[in-house]
Structures are given as structure tokens and as C-alpha cells.
PDB file of C-alpha atoms in Angstrom:
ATOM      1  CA  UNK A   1       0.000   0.000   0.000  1.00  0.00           C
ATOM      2  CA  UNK A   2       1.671   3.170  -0.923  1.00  0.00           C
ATOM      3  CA  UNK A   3       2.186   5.800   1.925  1.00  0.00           C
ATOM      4  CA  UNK A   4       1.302   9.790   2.281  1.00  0.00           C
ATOM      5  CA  UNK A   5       3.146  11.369  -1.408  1.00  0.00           C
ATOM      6  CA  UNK A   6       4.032  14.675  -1.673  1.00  0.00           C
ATOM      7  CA  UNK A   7       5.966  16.796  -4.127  1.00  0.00           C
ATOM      8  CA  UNK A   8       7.802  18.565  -5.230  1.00  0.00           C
ATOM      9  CA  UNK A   9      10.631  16.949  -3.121  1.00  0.00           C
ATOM     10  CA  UNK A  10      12.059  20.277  -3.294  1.00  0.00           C
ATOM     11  CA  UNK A  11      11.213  23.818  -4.335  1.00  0.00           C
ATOM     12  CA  UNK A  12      12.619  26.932  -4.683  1.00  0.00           C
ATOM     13  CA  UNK A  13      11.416  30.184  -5.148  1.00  0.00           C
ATOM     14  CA  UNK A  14      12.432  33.860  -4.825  1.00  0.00           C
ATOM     15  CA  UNK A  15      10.874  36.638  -2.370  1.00  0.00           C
ATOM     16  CA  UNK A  16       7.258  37.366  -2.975  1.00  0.00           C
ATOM     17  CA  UNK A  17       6.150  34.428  -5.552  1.00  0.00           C
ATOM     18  CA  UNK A  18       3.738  31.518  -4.546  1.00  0.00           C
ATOM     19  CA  UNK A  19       4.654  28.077  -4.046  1.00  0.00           C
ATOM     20  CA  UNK A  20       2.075  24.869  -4.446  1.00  0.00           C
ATOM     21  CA  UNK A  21       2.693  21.894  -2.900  1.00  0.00           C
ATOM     22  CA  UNK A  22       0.548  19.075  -3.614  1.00  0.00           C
ATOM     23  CA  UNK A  23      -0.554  15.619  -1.393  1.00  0.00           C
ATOM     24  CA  UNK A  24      -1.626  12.795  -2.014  1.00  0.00           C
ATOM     25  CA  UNK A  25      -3.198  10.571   1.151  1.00  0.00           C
ATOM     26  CA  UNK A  26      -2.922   7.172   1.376  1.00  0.00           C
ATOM     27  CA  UNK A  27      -5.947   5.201   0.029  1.00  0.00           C
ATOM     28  CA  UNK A  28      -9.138   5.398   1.894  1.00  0.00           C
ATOM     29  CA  UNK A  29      -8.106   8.370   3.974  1.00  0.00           C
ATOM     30  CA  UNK A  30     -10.502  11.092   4.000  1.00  0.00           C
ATOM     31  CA  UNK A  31      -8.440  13.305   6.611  1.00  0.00           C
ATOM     32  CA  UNK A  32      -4.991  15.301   4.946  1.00  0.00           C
ATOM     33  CA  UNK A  33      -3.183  17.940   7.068  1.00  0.00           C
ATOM     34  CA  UNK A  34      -0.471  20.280   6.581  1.00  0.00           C
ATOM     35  CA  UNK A  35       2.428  20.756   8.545  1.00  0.00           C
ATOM     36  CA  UNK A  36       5.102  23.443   8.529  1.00  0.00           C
ATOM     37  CA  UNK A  37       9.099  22.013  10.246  1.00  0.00           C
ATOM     38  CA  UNK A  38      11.152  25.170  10.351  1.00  0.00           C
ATOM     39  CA  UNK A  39      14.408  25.323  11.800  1.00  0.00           C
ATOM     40  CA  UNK A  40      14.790  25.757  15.394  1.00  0.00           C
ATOM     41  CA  UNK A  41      10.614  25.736  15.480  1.00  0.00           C
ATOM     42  CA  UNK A  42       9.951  22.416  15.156  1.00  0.00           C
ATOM     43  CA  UNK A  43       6.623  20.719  13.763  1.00  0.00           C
ATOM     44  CA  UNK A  44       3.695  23.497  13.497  1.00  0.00           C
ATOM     45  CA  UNK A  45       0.135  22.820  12.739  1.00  0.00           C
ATOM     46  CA  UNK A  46      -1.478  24.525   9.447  1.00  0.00           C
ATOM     47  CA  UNK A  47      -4.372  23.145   8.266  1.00  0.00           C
ATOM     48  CA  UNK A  48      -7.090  20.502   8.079  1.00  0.00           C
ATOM     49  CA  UNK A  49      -8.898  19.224   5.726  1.00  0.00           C
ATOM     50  CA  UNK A  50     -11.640  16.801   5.269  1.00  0.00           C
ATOM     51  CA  UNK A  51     -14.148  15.792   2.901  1.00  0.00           C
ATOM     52  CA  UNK A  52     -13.296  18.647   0.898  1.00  0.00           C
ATOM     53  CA  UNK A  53     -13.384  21.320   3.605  1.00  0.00           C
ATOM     54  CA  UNK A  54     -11.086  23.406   6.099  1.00  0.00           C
ATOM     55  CA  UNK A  55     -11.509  22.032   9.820  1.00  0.00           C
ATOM     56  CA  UNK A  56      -8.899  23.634  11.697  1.00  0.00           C
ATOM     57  CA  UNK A  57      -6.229  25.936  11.116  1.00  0.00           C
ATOM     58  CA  UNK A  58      -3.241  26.480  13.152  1.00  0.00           C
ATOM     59  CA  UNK A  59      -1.415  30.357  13.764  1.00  0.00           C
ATOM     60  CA  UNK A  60      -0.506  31.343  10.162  1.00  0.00           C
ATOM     61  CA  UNK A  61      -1.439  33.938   7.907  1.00  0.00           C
ATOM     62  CA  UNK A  62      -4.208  34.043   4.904  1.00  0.00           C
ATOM     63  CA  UNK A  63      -1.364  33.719   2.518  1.00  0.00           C
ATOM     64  CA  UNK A  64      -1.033  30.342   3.653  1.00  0.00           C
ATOM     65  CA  UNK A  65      -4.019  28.443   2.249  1.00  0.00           C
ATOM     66  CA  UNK A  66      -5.148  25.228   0.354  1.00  0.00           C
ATOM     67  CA  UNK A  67      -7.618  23.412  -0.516  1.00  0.00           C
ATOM     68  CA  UNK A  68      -8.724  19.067  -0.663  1.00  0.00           C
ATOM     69  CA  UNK A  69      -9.924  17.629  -3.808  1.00  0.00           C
ATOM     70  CA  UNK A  70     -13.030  15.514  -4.603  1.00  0.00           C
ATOM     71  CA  UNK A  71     -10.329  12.528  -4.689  1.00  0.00           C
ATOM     72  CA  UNK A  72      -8.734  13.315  -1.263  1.00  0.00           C
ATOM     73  CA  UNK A  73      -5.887  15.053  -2.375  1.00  0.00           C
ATOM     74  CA  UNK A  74      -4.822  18.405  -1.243  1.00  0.00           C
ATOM     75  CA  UNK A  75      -2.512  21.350  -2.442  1.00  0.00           C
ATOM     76  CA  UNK A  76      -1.054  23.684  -0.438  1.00  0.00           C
ATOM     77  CA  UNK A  77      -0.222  27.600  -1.306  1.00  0.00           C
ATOM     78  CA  UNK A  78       1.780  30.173  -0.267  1.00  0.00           C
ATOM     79  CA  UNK A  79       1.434  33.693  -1.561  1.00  0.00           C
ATOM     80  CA  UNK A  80       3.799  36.591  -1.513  1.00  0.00           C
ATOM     81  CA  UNK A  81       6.514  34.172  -0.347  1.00  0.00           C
ATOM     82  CA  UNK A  82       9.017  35.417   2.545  1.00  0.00           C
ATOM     83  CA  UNK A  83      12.791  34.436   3.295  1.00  0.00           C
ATOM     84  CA  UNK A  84      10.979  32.891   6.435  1.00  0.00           C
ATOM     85  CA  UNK A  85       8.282  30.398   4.750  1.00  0.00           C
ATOM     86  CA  UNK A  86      11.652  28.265   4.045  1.00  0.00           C
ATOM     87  CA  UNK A  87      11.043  24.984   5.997  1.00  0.00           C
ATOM     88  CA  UNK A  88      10.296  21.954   5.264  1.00  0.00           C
ATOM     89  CA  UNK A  89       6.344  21.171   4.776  1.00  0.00           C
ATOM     90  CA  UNK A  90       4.857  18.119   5.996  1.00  0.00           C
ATOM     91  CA  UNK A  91       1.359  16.662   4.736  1.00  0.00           C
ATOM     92  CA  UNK A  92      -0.203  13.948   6.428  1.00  0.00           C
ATOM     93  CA  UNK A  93      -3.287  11.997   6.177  1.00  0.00           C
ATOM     94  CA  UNK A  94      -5.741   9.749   8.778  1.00  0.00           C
ATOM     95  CA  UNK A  95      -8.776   7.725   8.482  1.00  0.00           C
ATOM     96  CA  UNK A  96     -11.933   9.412   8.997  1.00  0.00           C
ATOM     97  CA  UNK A  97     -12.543   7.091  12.549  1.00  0.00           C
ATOM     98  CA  UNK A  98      -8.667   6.989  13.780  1.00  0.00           C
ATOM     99  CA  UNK A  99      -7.972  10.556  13.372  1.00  0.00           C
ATOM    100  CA  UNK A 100      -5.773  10.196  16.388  1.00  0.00           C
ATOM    101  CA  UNK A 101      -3.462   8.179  13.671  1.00  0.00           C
ATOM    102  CA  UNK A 102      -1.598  10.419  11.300  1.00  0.00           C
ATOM    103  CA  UNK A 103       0.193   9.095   8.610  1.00  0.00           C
ATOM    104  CA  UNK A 104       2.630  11.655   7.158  1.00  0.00           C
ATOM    105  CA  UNK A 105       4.723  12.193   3.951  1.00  0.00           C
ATOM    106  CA  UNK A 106       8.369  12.473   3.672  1.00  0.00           C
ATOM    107  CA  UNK A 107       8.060  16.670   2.796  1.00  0.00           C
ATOM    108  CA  UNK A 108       8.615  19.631   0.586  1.00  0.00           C
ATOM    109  CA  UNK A 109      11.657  21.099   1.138  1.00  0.00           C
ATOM    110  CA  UNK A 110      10.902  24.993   0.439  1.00  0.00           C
ATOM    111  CA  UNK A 111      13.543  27.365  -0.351  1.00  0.00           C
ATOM    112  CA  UNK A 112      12.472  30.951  -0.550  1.00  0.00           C
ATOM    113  CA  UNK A 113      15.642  33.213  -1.873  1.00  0.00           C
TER     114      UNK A 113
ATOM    115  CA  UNK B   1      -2.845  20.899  25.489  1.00  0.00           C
ATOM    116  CA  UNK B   2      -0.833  20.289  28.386  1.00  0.00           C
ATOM    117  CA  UNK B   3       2.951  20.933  28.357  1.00  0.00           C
ATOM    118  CA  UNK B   4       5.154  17.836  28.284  1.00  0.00           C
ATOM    119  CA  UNK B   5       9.139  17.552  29.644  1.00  0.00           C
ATOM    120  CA  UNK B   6      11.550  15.060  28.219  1.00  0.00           C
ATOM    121  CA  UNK B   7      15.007  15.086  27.999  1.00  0.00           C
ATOM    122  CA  UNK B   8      16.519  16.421  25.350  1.00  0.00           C
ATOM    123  CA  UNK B   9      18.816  12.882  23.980  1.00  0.00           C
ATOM    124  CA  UNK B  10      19.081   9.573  25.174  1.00  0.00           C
ATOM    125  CA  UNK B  11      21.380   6.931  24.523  1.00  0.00           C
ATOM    126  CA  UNK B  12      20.399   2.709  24.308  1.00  0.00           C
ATOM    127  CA  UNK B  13      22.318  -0.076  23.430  1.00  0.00           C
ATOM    128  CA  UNK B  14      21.722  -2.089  20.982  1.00  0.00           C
ATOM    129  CA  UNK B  15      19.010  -5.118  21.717  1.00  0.00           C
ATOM    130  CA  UNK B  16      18.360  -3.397  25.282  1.00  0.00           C
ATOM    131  CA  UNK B  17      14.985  -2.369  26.340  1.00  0.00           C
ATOM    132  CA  UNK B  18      15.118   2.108  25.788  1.00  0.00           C
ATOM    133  CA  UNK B  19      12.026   3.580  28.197  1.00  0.00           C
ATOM    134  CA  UNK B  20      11.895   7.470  27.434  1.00  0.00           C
ATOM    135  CA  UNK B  21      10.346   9.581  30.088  1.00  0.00           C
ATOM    136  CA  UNK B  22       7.566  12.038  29.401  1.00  0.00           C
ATOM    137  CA  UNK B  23       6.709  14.592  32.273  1.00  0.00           C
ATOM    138  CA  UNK B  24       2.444  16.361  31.870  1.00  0.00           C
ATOM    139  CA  UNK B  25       2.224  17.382  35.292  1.00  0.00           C
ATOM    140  CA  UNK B  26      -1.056  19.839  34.102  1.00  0.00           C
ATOM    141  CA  UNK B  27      -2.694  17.130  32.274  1.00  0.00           C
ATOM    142  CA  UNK B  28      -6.349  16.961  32.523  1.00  0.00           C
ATOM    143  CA  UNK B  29      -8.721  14.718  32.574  1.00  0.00           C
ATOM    144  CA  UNK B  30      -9.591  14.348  29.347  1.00  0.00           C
ATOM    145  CA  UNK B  31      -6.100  14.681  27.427  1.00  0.00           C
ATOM    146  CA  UNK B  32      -4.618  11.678  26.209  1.00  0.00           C
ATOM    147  CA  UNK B  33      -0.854  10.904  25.685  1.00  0.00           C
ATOM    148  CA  UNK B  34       0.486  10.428  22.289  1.00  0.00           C
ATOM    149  CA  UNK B  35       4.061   9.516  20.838  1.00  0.00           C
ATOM    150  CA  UNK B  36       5.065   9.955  17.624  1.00  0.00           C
ATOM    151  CA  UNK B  37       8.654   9.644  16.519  1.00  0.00           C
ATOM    152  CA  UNK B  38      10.782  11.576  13.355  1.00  0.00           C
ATOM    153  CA  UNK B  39      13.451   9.142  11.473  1.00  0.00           C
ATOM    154  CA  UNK B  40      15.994  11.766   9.921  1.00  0.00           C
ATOM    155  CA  UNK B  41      14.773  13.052   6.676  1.00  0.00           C
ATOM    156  CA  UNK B  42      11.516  11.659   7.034  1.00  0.00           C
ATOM    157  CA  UNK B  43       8.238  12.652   8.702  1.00  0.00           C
ATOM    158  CA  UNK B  44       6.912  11.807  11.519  1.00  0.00           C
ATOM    159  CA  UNK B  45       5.393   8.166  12.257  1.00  0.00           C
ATOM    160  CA  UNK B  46       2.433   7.458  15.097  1.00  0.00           C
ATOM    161  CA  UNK B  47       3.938   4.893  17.833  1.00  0.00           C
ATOM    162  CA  UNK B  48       0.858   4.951  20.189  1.00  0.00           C
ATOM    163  CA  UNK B  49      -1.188   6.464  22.332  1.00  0.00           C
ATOM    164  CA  UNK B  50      -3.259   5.949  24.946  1.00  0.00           C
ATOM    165  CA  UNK B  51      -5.870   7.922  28.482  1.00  0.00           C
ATOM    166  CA  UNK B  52      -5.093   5.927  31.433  1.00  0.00           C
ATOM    167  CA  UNK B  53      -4.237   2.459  31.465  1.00  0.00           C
ATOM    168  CA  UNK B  54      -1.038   0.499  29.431  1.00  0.00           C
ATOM    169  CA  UNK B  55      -0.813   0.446  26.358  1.00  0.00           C
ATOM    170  CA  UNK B  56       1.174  -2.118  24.299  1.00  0.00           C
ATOM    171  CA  UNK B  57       1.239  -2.776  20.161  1.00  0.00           C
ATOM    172  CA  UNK B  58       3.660  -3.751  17.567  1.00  0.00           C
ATOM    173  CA  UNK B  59       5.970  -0.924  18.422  1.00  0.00           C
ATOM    174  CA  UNK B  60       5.921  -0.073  21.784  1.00  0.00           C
ATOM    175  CA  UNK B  61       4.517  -0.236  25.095  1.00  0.00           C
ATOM    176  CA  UNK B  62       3.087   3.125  27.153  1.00  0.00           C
ATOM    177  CA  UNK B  63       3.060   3.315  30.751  1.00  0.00           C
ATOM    178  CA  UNK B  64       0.914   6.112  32.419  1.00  0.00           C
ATOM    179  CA  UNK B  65       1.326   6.628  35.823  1.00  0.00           C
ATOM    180  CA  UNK B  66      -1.811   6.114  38.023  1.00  0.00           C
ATOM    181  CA  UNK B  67      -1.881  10.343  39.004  1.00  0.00           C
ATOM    182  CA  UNK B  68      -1.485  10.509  35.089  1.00  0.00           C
ATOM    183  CA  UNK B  69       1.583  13.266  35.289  1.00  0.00           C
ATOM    184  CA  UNK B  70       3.817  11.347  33.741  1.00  0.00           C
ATOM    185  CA  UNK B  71       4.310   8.403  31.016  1.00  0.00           C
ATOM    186  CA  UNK B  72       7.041   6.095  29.637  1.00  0.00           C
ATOM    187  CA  UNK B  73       7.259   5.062  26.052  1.00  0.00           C
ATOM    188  CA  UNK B  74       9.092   1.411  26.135  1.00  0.00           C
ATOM    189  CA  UNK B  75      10.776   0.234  23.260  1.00  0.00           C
ATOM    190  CA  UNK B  76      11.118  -3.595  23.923  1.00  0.00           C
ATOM    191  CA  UNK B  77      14.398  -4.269  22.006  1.00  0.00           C
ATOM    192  CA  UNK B  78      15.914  -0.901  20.589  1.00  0.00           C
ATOM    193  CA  UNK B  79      17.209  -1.797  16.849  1.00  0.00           C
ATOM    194  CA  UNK B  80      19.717   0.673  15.119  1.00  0.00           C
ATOM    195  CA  UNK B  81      16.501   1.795  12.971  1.00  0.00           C
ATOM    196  CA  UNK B  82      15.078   3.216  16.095  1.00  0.00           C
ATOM    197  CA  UNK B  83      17.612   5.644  16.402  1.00  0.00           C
ATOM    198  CA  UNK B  84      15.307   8.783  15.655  1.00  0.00           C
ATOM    199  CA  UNK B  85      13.746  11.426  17.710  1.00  0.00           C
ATOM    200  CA  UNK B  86      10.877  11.073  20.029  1.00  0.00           C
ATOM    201  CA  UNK B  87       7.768  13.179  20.465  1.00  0.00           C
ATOM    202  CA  UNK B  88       5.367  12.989  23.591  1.00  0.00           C
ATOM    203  CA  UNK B  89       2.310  14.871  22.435  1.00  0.00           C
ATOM    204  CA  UNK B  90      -1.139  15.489  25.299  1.00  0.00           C
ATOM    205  CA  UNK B  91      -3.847  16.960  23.870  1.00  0.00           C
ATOM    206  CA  UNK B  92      -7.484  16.484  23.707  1.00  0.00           C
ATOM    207  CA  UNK B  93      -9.781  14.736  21.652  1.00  0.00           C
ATOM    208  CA  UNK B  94     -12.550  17.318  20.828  1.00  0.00           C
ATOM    209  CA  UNK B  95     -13.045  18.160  17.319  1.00  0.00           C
ATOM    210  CA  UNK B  96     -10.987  21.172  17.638  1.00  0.00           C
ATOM    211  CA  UNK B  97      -7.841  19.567  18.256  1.00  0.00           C
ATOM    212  CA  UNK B  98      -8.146  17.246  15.110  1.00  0.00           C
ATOM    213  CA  UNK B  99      -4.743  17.003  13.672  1.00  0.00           C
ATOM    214  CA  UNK B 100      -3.485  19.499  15.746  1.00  0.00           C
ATOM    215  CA  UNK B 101      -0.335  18.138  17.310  1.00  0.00           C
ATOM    216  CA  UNK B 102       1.833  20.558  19.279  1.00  0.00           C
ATOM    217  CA  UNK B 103       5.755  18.859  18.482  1.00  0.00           C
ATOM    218  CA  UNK B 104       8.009  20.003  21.357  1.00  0.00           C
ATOM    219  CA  UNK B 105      11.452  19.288  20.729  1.00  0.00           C
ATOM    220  CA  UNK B 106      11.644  15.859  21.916  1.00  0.00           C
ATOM    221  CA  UNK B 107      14.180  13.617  23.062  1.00  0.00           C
ATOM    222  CA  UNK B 108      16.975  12.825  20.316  1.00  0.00           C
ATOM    223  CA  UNK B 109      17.732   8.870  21.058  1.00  0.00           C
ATOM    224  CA  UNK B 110      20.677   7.188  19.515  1.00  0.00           C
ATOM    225  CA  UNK B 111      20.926   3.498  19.567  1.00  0.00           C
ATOM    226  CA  UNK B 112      24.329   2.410  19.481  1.00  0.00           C
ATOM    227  CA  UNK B 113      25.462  -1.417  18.382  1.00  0.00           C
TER     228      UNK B 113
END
């Protein structure tokens, strides 16, 4: 069974573009959430999703937003990017009824220059 | 969510039981204990989790003390794969907190041969 996918593997962009990063859960998951690992900030929570809609959101701004897809798969984007959005961004996905579970990807790697 | 306390690296030997200490002295109730754990360069992988009595799967076993303030994540027979670092998440499980882990920094364990 194949596992949380995410790419790009690595991205890089320059001050003030927009990055997309896309997910893929693993099969049957309804559940995807994003992630942001920064260094020296560890793991921070961004966003929910299921069934197509935002559940939660974590502490980040409006440029940060995304969105799920009828097939479960989610993209991520970042507008007016900042030297600061470089981390590396996690997705992760869960079963509707073990949402205690999280399954997540290996990353994006984001590079803002 | 509560506040957890572990230390910040550990060292086990290989083949030896390694039992990582998590202090939630303000834990309520209602807030379970989770542990994930982070293999370099990869995200982060669910262990176990678990309210008030021992736990025990495939990967690990959890011990919650009886005045719930503090737990131990037991990894039976420490391989060199386990070398990775260790979360001990508390949070609650209201639809609010869906997917929304707080990381601290964790406790870096290296298992030597």
C-alpha cells in the first residue's frame, strides 16, 4: 500500500512568488493535514482538511491556504513568499474514525531566496 | 494541550529495552498521551497512544502513571533503525484539536550497536 506522497521533493522560489505543494493521502483516507518544520521551530500545525473542507487551522497567515480535492488530495499555497516560509512542509493523512493516527509524507523542502 | 518535559537525547544499546520519560504534570482529565517519533529526513510516524491504562502494540509499550503526570514510552528491544527522535504529544480529543499536534522538541535517542 503506498504511503502519504508529496511533491515537489524540493522547491525553490524567490521573495514574494507563490509556491504549491501538492498531497496525495494514502488510500481510503478522507483526513490530509499540513504541517510546517522550520528550523529551530519544530513541527507546526497549518491546516485541516476533510471531505473537501477546512476544519482547523493552526497560527498562520491568509497567505497560507489550500484546498482538498473531490479525490482526497490536497494542495497547499503560499502567496507573496518570505525568506521565512523556508522549511520543510509536511502533509499527512488519517482515516476518517482513527484521526488520532496520522500518517505523514516524507516533505517539501521549500527554499524561498 | 498540556505541556510535556523530556530530555533532550538519550542513549540505548543495541538489543536493550530504551524507556523514554515524558513529564504532563497539568494534564487533565480528558487529554490523552500520544508519541510519535521523526526518522531523519523523514516525517513523523504514530507509535501509540493511549488515556489511562497500558498500552502495548507492535511498536511499543506506554506506561501512564496512576496520578497521570507522567508516562514512559518502552521500546522492547531498541534496533539501530530506532535511532530517531521522540515526540510525547497530550492533547485532547474534541473536534478542535483534530490534527493538531503541538511537536516540542523531543528527546533525540541514539541506539548504538
Amino acid at each position: 500500500e503506498a504511503g502519504v506522497t508529496q511533491s515537489p521533493t524540493h522547491l525553490i522560489k524567490t521573495r514574494g512568488q507563490q509556491a504549491t505543494l501538492r498531497c496525495s493521502p494514502i488510500s481510503g483516507h478522507t483526513s490530509v493535514y499540513w504541517y510546517q518544520q522550520a528550523l529551530g521551530l519544530g513541527l507546526q500545525f497549518l491546516l485541516w482538511y476533510d471531505e473537501g473542507e477546512e476544519r482547523n487551522r493552526g497560527n498562520f497567515p491568509p497567505r497560507f491556504s489550500g484546498r482538498q480535492f473531490p479525490n482526497y488530495s490536497s494542495e497547499l499555497n503560499v502567496n507573496a513568499l518570505e525568506l521565512e516560509d523556508s522549511a520543510l512542509y509536511l502533509c499527512a493523512s488519517s482515516l476518517y474514525r482513527e484521526r488520532e493516527k496520522l500518517f505523514f509524507g516524507s516533505g517539501t523542502q521549500l527554499s524561498v531566496l | 494541550d498540556a505541556k510535556t518535559t523530556q530530555p533532550p537525547s538519550m542513549d540505548c544499546a543495541e538489543g536493550r529495552a530504551a524507556n523514554l520519560p515524558c513529564n504532563h504534570s497539568t494534564i487533565s482529565g480528558n487529554e490523552y498521551v500520544y508519541w510519535y517519533r521523526q526518522i531523519h529526513s523523514q516525517g513523523p510516524q504514530y507509535i501509540i497512544h493511549g488515556l489511562k491504562n497500558n498500552e502495548t502494540n507492535e511498536m511499543a509499550s506506554l506506561i501512564i502513571t496512576e496520578d497521570r503526570k507522567s508516562s514512559t514510552l518502552i521500546l522492547p528491544h531498541a534496533t539501530l533503525r530506532d535511532t530517531a527522535v521522540y515526540y510525547c504529544i497530550v492533547r485532547l480529543m474534541t473536534t478542535d484539536s483534530w490534527g493538531k499536534l503541538q511537536f516540542g522538541a523531543g528527546t533525540q535517542v541514539v541506539v548504538t550497536p
